[in-house]
Amino acid sequence: MTQASIDWHESAERFHPRQQAVIGGELVDAVDGATFSATSPRDGTVLAEVAACRTADVDRAVASARRAFDAGHWSRSAPAERRRSMLRFARLVEEHADELALTVSLEMGKPISDARDIEIPALVKTLTWYAEAADKLLDELPRTGADALAMITREPVGVVAAIVPWNFPLTMAGWKLGPALAVGNSVVLKPAEQSPLSALRLGELALEAGLPEGVLNVVPGLGHEAGQALGRHDDVDVVAFTGSGEVGRELLRYAADSNLKRVYLELGGKTPNIVFGDAPDLAEAAATAAWGITFNQGEMCTAASRLLVQRDVHDDFVSQVLDAITSRRLGDPLDTATQIGPVVDETQLRRVLDYVAIGLDEGADLRLGGGRTLPDTGGSYVEPTVFTGVRPDMRIAREEIFGPVLSVLPFDDLPDAIRIANDTVYGLAASVWTRDLTTAHTAARALRAGTVWVNCFEEGDLSVPFGGMKQSGTGRDKSLHAIDKYVDLKTTWIAL
Ligand code: NAD
């Protein structure tokens, strides 16, 4: 069925999400029967009462993951067998794309078109890519003297805890699951409390695909309960986390206080989007700047939240950006024409509005938006917002807002742009628009960011790593490099 022919509102009426945790191959309630409400930011309605996993449930999940790992049906299976299972898993996700897209859209407010055309395909591609990689990885034989044979082998670490956020609930889960599963680990997935439903369905589909019980467990629950229990668990070998810096710091503390598990962090950003007057196509750059701060409601770690514009084209460029943002359609995420949905919940909405107040206090010029909108829906909708006259020392230029709030800063020349762009604790991504080869290369080298885009934004594919420098993180997702997080290197030295 094509997307246009689906009545998403009618599908939402019939929506009956899973509510139980997936542990040891079974769907189970929390040990103490506790639940929490999954609420839709679309209209404030409660979608489900979901098992609230706590320490006892996490203990069960980790024990089942460990049993599965030790049993070896997955961890020691032939890589080609894991490839086949993961391809089946990817196919099942694809077959359930509409249902999963609806789930994501309802639970966290992503426009249905983006959920269906971007979020679910990203998960399918990720699972497929790592499935295909599973039986193509090689180990190493270093050259030794004739009296020895040395082997460097990669062994799965064991039990991986994947703790993920709500903004791309399935893509982020896939970036952890793909490489972790491909090399034979067992995983306990902890979705964000705002988006547990899609993850629960994913756990169920993994079982249907034939992943052995215990290989993928899903424990919905609150961060300081289920998340903390995983972070402190003595039998978790690796924590792979995407989320805020604040929680990232907690996870490092938990690891220090427990078994020194390895912790990989994918954290926030304050992406500088740098537009030089000689950009090849200023209209395209303006449309991209508008997209970059409103796509996914600006709830994106790479959101193009700092727009640096060369002074000689500043005013004209800003007016193009304002037009482009205004032309993006905000509304019910279940309408296929909607391009901007609600932010994830009331807490996030308040956070965004607080930053608007901060920007006004700091003396920035509010050029667009700044308020709550569509209040009659009961949902958490916020107007796309643009500040100009922003100085690098203002909080709206320094802190991650995680909403559709754009801060525009003028600059004079290349050194000025680099200085402003790098004046941040973050280093996730940056974008540069210029037709000058020297400017492009000099900027790409000088920018302290895990990814630099030139004359584009948010481009890439699974073959390239993604992650941050500085306080944006400590590991890389995607690409073969991600696999390093989920293996231990073993040296075997044989005297001949
Ligand atoms: P968050 O840090 O509040 O939550 C992320 C996850 O951590 C959730 O599952 C949550 O339940 C869990 N958690 C919360 N408290 C915990 C605790 N004490 N112990 C263990 N787990 C805990 O982040 P969020 O609000 O869900 O997501 C937004 C953040 O994620 C932003 O900062 C954004 O930049 C970042 N992010 C980064 C990337 C990236 O790849 N670098 C991608 C997407 C989002």
XYZ file of N, CA and C and ligand atoms in Angstrom, residues 162-168 172 175-176 190-195 221-231 241-248 250-251 254 265-269 299-302 344 348 351 400 402 426 428 466-468 472-473 477, ligand 1:
224
model
N 22.350 -1.117 25.557
C 22.155 -0.004 24.623
C 21.089 0.908 25.221
N 21.490 2.118 25.575
C 20.551 3.072 26.186
C 20.357 4.208 25.186
N 19.138 4.375 24.717
C 18.927 5.275 23.568
C 17.873 6.343 23.862
N 17.908 7.434 23.088
C 16.974 8.538 23.293
C 15.711 8.371 22.442
N 14.866 9.383 22.499
C 13.551 9.296 21.861
C 13.500 9.982 20.501
N 14.530 10.732 20.119
C 14.356 11.586 18.929
C 14.372 10.793 17.618
N 15.215 9.739 17.587
C 15.166 8.778 16.478
C 15.177 7.407 17.158
N 18.466 5.106 16.302
C 19.512 5.059 17.330
C 19.672 3.636 17.863
N 21.621 1.641 15.289
C 23.061 1.935 15.243
C 23.823 1.159 16.315
N 23.147 0.816 17.418
C 23.813 0.003 18.454
C 23.633 -1.490 18.160
N 17.507 -0.369 26.251
C 16.684 0.463 27.140
C 16.233 1.681 26.346
N 14.966 1.660 25.878
C 14.480 2.831 25.141
C 14.174 3.978 26.101
N 14.069 5.181 25.555
C 13.692 6.324 26.382
C 12.252 6.157 26.854
N 11.939 6.735 27.995
C 10.577 6.586 28.539
C 9.535 7.256 27.645
N 9.994 8.203 26.800
C 9.057 8.877 25.888
C 8.753 8.011 24.663
N 9.592 7.003 24.389
C 9.402 6.236 23.145
C 9.659 4.740 23.352
N 11.544 1.586 30.759
C 11.557 2.036 32.157
C 12.139 3.422 32.246
N 12.150 3.945 33.450
C 12.640 5.303 33.650
C 14.171 5.305 33.650
N 14.726 6.433 33.250
C 16.178 6.517 33.146
C 16.878 6.233 34.458
N 16.399 6.879 35.527
C 17.119 6.718 36.803
C 16.823 5.369 37.456
N 15.900 4.593 36.858
C 15.659 3.249 37.394
C 16.292 2.209 36.461
N 15.612 1.935 35.329
C 16.148 0.903 34.420
C 17.522 1.295 33.877
N 17.666 2.567 33.479
C 18.932 3.012 32.893
C 20.063 2.919 33.907
N 19.788 3.419 35.100
C 20.827 3.385 36.138
C 21.191 1.935 36.497
N 20.156 1.069 36.587
C 20.429 -0.330 36.952
C 21.357 -0.978 35.922
N 21.164 -0.648 34.657
C 22.060 -1.187 33.621
C 23.461 -0.600 33.770
N 23.507 0.718 33.998
C 24.799 1.388 34.122
C 25.611 0.854 35.289
N 25.658 4.366 24.599
C 24.642 5.351 24.988
C 24.521 6.450 23.948
N 23.309 6.855 23.663
C 23.066 8.104 22.953
C 22.104 8.917 23.790
N 22.468 10.159 24.056
C 21.593 10.999 24.864
C 22.324 12.242 25.324
N 21.920 12.752 26.462
C 22.458 14.039 26.932
C 23.801 13.866 27.625
N 24.555 14.933 27.680
C 25.842 14.922 28.350
C 25.705 14.659 29.843
N 24.618 15.173 30.396
C 24.379 14.998 31.830
C 24.285 13.500 32.179
N 23.493 12.772 31.409
C 23.347 11.335 31.678
C 24.633 10.599 31.288
N 25.304 11.076 30.249
C 26.585 10.472 29.871
C 27.570 10.491 31.030
N 26.777 10.611 34.201
C 26.299 9.646 35.210
C 26.792 8.248 34.856
N 26.684 7.900 33.576
C 27.065 6.538 33.173
C 28.549 6.282 33.421
N 28.754 5.579 37.074
C 28.262 4.223 37.403
C 29.328 3.183 37.071
N 29.805 7.073 24.410
C 28.813 8.143 24.517
C 28.635 8.871 23.188
N 27.391 8.960 22.752
C 27.039 9.844 21.621
C 26.161 10.932 22.209
N 26.685 12.152 22.290
C 25.988 13.180 23.071
C 25.486 14.315 22.186
N 25.336 15.463 22.773
C 24.674 16.554 22.061
C 25.578 17.328 21.119
N 25.029 18.403 20.574
C 25.790 19.227 19.647
C 25.224 20.631 19.549
N 14.775 18.525 17.075
C 15.210 17.586 18.114
C 16.199 16.610 17.490
N 17.340 17.133 17.214
C 18.331 16.369 16.492
C 19.693 16.799 17.023
N 20.548 15.806 17.320
C 21.853 16.156 17.890
C 22.654 17.007 16.906
N 22.435 16.783 15.606
C 23.170 17.561 14.601
C 22.393 18.793 14.121
N 8.577 16.545 21.820
C 8.266 15.221 22.367
C 7.330 15.228 23.566
N 9.826 19.125 27.307
C 10.652 19.633 26.210
C 10.107 20.977 25.726
N 11.173 23.599 28.063
C 12.607 23.856 27.896
C 12.841 24.810 26.709
N 22.722 23.481 24.013
C 21.857 22.713 23.117
C 20.403 22.891 23.561
N 17.654 21.735 21.649
C 16.951 20.527 21.213
C 15.490 20.830 20.872
N 30.945 21.575 22.315
C 30.517 20.464 21.460
C 31.395 20.328 20.221
N 30.172 17.869 17.335
C 29.532 16.748 16.643
C 29.593 16.918 15.123
N 29.990 8.061 12.478
C 29.277 9.222 12.990
C 29.505 9.327 14.496
N 29.916 10.493 14.943
C 30.111 10.682 16.374
C 30.832 11.985 16.608
N 31.106 12.275 17.875
C 31.566 13.607 18.186
C 32.959 13.718 18.751
N 30.903 16.112 22.665
C 29.839 15.464 21.899
C 29.951 13.950 21.933
N 30.990 13.436 22.531
C 30.988 11.985 22.665
C 32.335 11.333 22.611
N 29.334 5.678 15.968
C 28.317 4.776 15.446
C 28.520 4.670 13.946
P 18.630 11.700 27.988
O 20.082 11.684 28.264
O 17.730 12.378 28.931
O 18.088 10.209 27.853
C 18.680 9.266 27.008
C 18.463 7.878 27.587
O 19.101 7.802 28.853
C 17.005 7.529 27.832
O 16.792 6.173 27.534
C 16.848 7.762 29.319
O 15.821 6.996 29.911
C 18.202 7.312 29.827
N 18.543 7.861 31.145
C 18.087 8.995 31.735
N 18.632 9.124 32.977
C 19.444 8.058 33.146
C 20.291 7.631 34.204
N 20.400 8.321 35.346
N 21.001 6.495 34.032
C 20.935 5.785 32.885
N 20.118 6.124 31.866
C 19.395 7.256 31.991
O 18.514 12.271 26.511
P 17.189 12.523 25.667
O 16.519 13.729 26.199
O 16.402 11.273 25.553
O 17.817 12.791 24.225
C 18.278 14.027 23.868
C 19.786 14.076 23.894
O 20.336 13.036 23.078
C 20.310 15.357 23.310
O 21.339 15.860 24.108
C 20.862 14.922 21.948
O 21.835 15.740 21.421
C 21.352 13.567 22.240
N 21.491 12.794 21.001
C 22.744 12.529 20.530
C 22.902 11.807 19.344
C 24.268 11.474 18.828
O 24.363 10.550 18.035
N 25.326 12.161 19.223
C 21.789 11.362 18.639
C 20.531 11.658 19.137
C 20.394 12.373 20.334
